[in-house]
Each structure stands twice: as C-alpha cells, then as structure tokens.
mmCIF file of C-alpha atoms in Angstrom:
data_model
loop_
_atom_site.group_PDB
_atom_site.id
_atom_site.type_symbol
_atom_site.label_atom_id
_atom_site.label_comp_id
_atom_site.label_asym_id
_atom_site.label_seq_id
_atom_site.Cartn_x
_atom_site.Cartn_y
_atom_site.Cartn_z
ATOM 1 C CA MET E 1 190.131 209.556 178.182
ATOM 2 C CA GLU E 2 188.988 206.047 179.059
ATOM 3 C CA GLN E 3 187.176 204.387 176.220
ATOM 4 C CA ALA E 4 184.471 201.719 176.373
ATOM 5 C CA GLY E 5 183.050 200.762 173.017
ATOM 6 C CA ASN E 6 181.821 203.848 171.168
ATOM 7 C CA VAL E 7 181.732 206.084 174.269
ATOM 8 C CA ALA E 8 184.705 207.821 175.749
ATOM 9 C CA VAL E 9 184.565 209.247 179.276
ATOM 10 C CA GLY E 10 187.105 211.882 180.298
ATOM 11 C CA ALA E 11 188.429 212.471 183.822
ATOM 12 C CA SER E 12 185.899 215.245 184.264
ATOM 13 C CA GLY E 13 183.043 212.898 183.417
ATOM 14 C CA ALA E 14 182.535 214.552 180.003
ATOM 15 C CA VAL E 15 181.210 212.157 177.429
ATOM 16 C CA GLY E 16 182.441 212.102 173.882
ATOM 17 C CA PHE E 17 182.238 209.574 171.072
ATOM 18 C CA SER E 18 184.958 207.622 169.399
ATOM 19 C CA ARG E 19 185.856 208.282 165.836
ATOM 20 C CA ALA E 20 184.320 204.873 164.967
ATOM 21 C CA ALA E 21 180.941 205.896 166.376
ATOM 22 C CA LEU E 22 180.928 209.139 164.384
ATOM 23 C CA GLU E 23 182.355 207.465 161.243
ATOM 24 C CA ALA E 24 179.259 205.278 161.209
ATOM 25 C CA TYR E 25 177.446 208.406 160.013
ATOM 26 C CA SER E 26 179.979 209.526 157.458
ATOM 27 C CA ASP E 27 178.232 207.861 154.544
ATOM 28 C CA LYS E 28 174.669 208.564 155.696
ATOM 29 C CA THR E 29 172.326 211.281 154.520
ATOM 30 C CA PHE E 30 170.854 213.634 156.988
ATOM 31 C CA ALA E 31 167.525 211.863 156.700
ATOM 32 C CA GLU E 32 169.134 208.476 157.554
ATOM 33 C CA ALA E 33 170.844 210.030 160.613
ATOM 34 C CA GLU E 34 167.645 211.682 161.658
ATOM 35 C CA MET E 35 165.791 208.353 161.543
ATOM 36 C CA ASP E 36 168.271 206.874 164.034
ATOM 37 C CA PHE E 37 167.266 209.427 166.628
ATOM 38 C CA TRP E 38 163.742 210.409 165.615
ATOM 39 C CA THR E 39 161.808 208.624 168.366
ATOM 40 C CA ILE E 40 164.199 209.168 171.257
ATOM 41 C CA PRO E 41 162.788 212.476 172.634
ATOM 42 C CA TYR E 42 159.244 211.088 172.642
ATOM 43 C CA GLU E 43 160.119 207.686 174.032
ATOM 44 C CA PHE E 44 162.371 209.222 176.692
ATOM 45 C CA SER E 45 159.500 211.612 177.719
ATOM 46 C CA GLU E 46 157.164 208.682 177.998
ATOM 47 C CA LEU E 47 159.489 206.733 180.236
ATOM 48 C CA LEU E 48 160.103 209.773 182.433
ATOM 49 C CA SER E 49 156.420 210.530 182.757
ATOM 50 C CA ASN E 50 155.799 207.048 184.058
ATOM 51 C CA ASP E 51 158.783 206.981 186.485
ATOM 52 C CA ASN E 52 157.589 207.562 190.033
ATOM 53 C CA ASN E 53 161.165 207.578 191.284
ATOM 54 C CA ILE E 54 162.016 210.948 189.780
ATOM 55 C CA ASP E 55 160.849 214.044 191.544
ATOM 56 C CA TRP E 56 158.563 216.247 189.481
ATOM 57 C CA LEU E 57 160.996 219.137 189.944
ATOM 58 C CA TYR E 58 163.340 217.238 187.582
ATOM 59 C CA LYS E 59 160.754 215.391 185.586
ATOM 60 C CA VAL E 60 158.846 218.444 184.285
ATOM 61 C CA PRO E 61 161.938 220.301 183.000
ATOM 62 C CA LEU E 62 163.279 217.108 181.416
ATOM 63 C CA ILE E 63 160.069 216.500 179.556
ATOM 64 C CA ARG E 64 159.836 220.106 178.489
ATOM 65 C CA HIS E 65 163.409 220.176 177.111
ATOM 66 C CA LEU E 66 162.936 216.882 175.350
ATOM 67 C CA GLY E 67 159.883 218.395 173.700
ATOM 68 C CA TYR E 68 161.960 221.330 172.562
ATOM 69 C CA ILE E 69 164.591 218.874 171.093
ATOM 70 C CA ASP E 70 161.775 217.033 169.318
ATOM 71 C CA GLY E 71 160.455 220.323 167.908
ATOM 72 C CA MET E 72 163.967 221.283 166.583
ATOM 73 C CA MET E 73 164.297 217.925 164.914
ATOM 74 C CA GLU E 74 160.863 218.470 163.291
ATOM 75 C CA ALA E 75 162.056 221.953 162.056
ATOM 76 C CA LEU E 76 165.177 220.407 160.585
ATOM 77 C CA ILE E 77 163.000 217.871 158.701
ATOM 78 C CA LYS E 78 160.941 220.692 157.303
ATOM 79 C CA VAL E 79 164.073 222.558 156.272
ATOM 80 C CA ARG E 80 165.433 219.465 154.557
ATOM 81 C CA PHE E 81 162.249 219.026 152.572
ATOM 82 C CA PHE E 82 161.025 222.543 151.887
ATOM 83 C CA ALA E 83 163.931 225.010 152.091
ATOM 84 C CA PRO E 84 165.823 226.009 149.006
ATOM 85 C CA HIS E 85 169.183 224.233 149.261
ATOM 86 C CA GLY E 86 167.877 221.981 152.054
ATOM 87 C CA GLU E 87 169.910 219.150 150.575
ATOM 88 C CA LYS E 88 172.995 220.911 151.992
ATOM 89 C CA LEU E 89 172.053 219.225 155.300
ATOM 90 C CA ASN E 90 173.519 216.095 153.697
ATOM 91 C CA LYS E 91 177.055 217.528 153.792
ATOM 92 C CA PRO E 92 179.133 215.025 155.797
ATOM 93 C CA GLU E 93 180.149 217.676 158.386
ATOM 94 C CA ASN E 94 176.455 218.547 158.980
ATOM 95 C CA VAL E 95 175.448 214.882 159.330
ATOM 96 C CA GLY E 96 178.456 214.256 161.634
ATOM 97 C CA GLU E 97 177.741 217.267 163.847
ATOM 98 C CA PHE E 98 174.067 216.374 164.178
ATOM 99 C CA ALA E 99 174.943 212.699 164.967
ATOM 100 C CA GLY E 100 177.525 213.780 167.531
ATOM 101 C CA ILE E 101 174.918 215.879 169.346
ATOM 102 C CA MET E 102 172.191 213.263 169.211
ATOM 103 C CA LEU E 103 174.473 210.368 170.193
ATOM 104 C CA ARG E 104 174.769 211.966 173.639
ATOM 105 C CA LEU E 105 171.000 211.920 174.066
ATOM 106 C CA LYS E 106 170.776 208.385 172.736
ATOM 107 C CA ALA E 107 173.428 207.201 175.220
ATOM 108 C CA LEU E 108 171.530 208.818 178.102
ATOM 109 C CA PHE E 109 168.261 207.371 176.893
ATOM 110 C CA GLU E 110 169.686 203.841 176.505
ATOM 111 C CA ASP E 111 171.322 203.978 180.001
ATOM 112 C CA TYR E 112 168.061 205.253 181.575
ATOM 113 C CA SER E 113 165.830 202.753 179.783
ATOM 114 C CA ALA E 114 168.228 199.929 180.801
ATOM 115 C CA GLY E 115 167.655 200.884 184.410
ATOM 116 C CA LYS E 116 171.105 202.407 185.075
ATOM 117 C CA LYS E 117 171.051 204.739 188.100
ATOM 118 C CA ILE E 118 171.552 208.271 186.814
ATOM 119 C CA GLU E 119 171.283 211.306 189.041
ATOM 120 C CA PRO E 120 168.289 213.431 187.828
ATOM 121 C CA SER E 121 170.408 216.570 187.977
ATOM 122 C CA LYS E 122 172.938 214.902 185.622
ATOM 123 C CA MET E 123 170.127 213.955 183.263
ATOM 124 C CA VAL E 124 168.943 217.592 183.211
ATOM 125 C CA GLU E 125 172.508 218.781 182.535
ATOM 126 C CA ILE E 126 172.955 216.406 179.579
ATOM 127 C CA VAL E 127 169.515 217.166 178.092
ATOM 128 C CA LEU E 128 170.123 220.901 178.379
ATOM 129 C CA ASP E 129 173.556 220.534 176.738
ATOM 130 C CA VAL E 130 172.001 218.501 173.857
ATOM 131 C CA GLU E 131 169.227 221.145 173.515
ATOM 132 C CA SER E 132 171.719 224.008 173.444
ATOM 133 C CA ASP E 133 174.034 222.293 170.957
ATOM 134 C CA LEU E 134 171.106 221.211 168.701
ATOM 135 C CA ASP E 135 169.695 224.776 168.835
ATOM 136 C CA ARG E 136 173.120 226.204 167.878
ATOM 137 C CA PHE E 137 173.471 223.625 165.088
ATOM 138 C CA ALA E 138 169.945 224.272 163.665
ATOM 139 C CA SER E 139 170.434 228.042 163.828
ATOM 140 C CA SER E 140 173.790 227.804 162.054
ATOM 141 C CA VAL E 141 172.482 225.544 159.367
ATOM 142 C CA MET E 142 169.385 227.665 158.767
ATOM 143 C CA TRP E 143 171.517 230.814 158.599
ATOM 144 C CA GLU E 144 173.821 229.170 156.084
ATOM 145 C CA LEU E 145 170.886 228.098 153.965
ATOM 146 C CA ARG E 146 169.474 231.629 154.020
ATOM 147 C CA ARG E 147 172.780 232.959 152.730
ATOM 148 C CA GLN E 148 172.499 230.494 149.772
ATOM 149 C CA GLU E 149 169.220 232.032 148.580
#
C-alpha cells in the first residue's frame, strides 16, 4: 500500500487510513468524533446540487444516499442522548470504527470540494460503501445497546 499522509491507497485503488489518522480519534468521545463529520453530508449535497458538470443520473442518487447517511448520523446522536447505555458509544472501538467509516466520506468530500477530478461512478461507489458500513455499524451498536437493557 502506498501511503500519502493519512490516506493509504492500495494497488486495487482501495482507500484505507493510516494508524495515525485513526489514533487521532482514540481519545475522543463519540460526540467529538461526530462533530468532526456532522456537516459533511449536507455540505456535500449542497455542492453536488449546484454542480452542472455532474449528470443528474449520478447527482440524484448521490444526494439521496448522502441524506440517508445524514439521517443515520442523526439517529446515532439520538441513541447517544436518549438510549439506556447510550454512553457505550464512547467505547474506543466504537469511536474508531465510526471515524474509520466517516474518514472515507470526508476524504471524498475534501477532494471534490478542492476541485479534484473524480469519476461520478467512483463517487457513487464510495458513498454507497460508506452508507452500507455506517448502516451496519449503527445496527450493530443499536443491537448491542438493546441487549444491555
């Protein structure tokens, strides 16, 4: 894997994050990690909606899936505040997994907002992967919290 800063790119083009990038979240609470990513789905959707260079066949699904990611983040906030044992989201492994998922979206958003040329199909692929992983994470955490009741 070739490494550039906090992002590592494998031969297949798969993006991962260096230990240093994830360790930055090792001493954060879930709320602090969430705040680092909170506005990304909305801001990304706004940029996409105003971009006339992306075909609507890509734009609409991207915005829809970003909305779903935003909704899952909102659900996790509610779980943290209102669910019995919601503080368990602060476990370092939960914070790290959440950060690892959301760092992929943040990297895509930063590249896109900086004007880097990204194939729309690749953007859809990354956003769908983030959505799927965040959905799996949220379901897993919520199931674990229900078992604690």
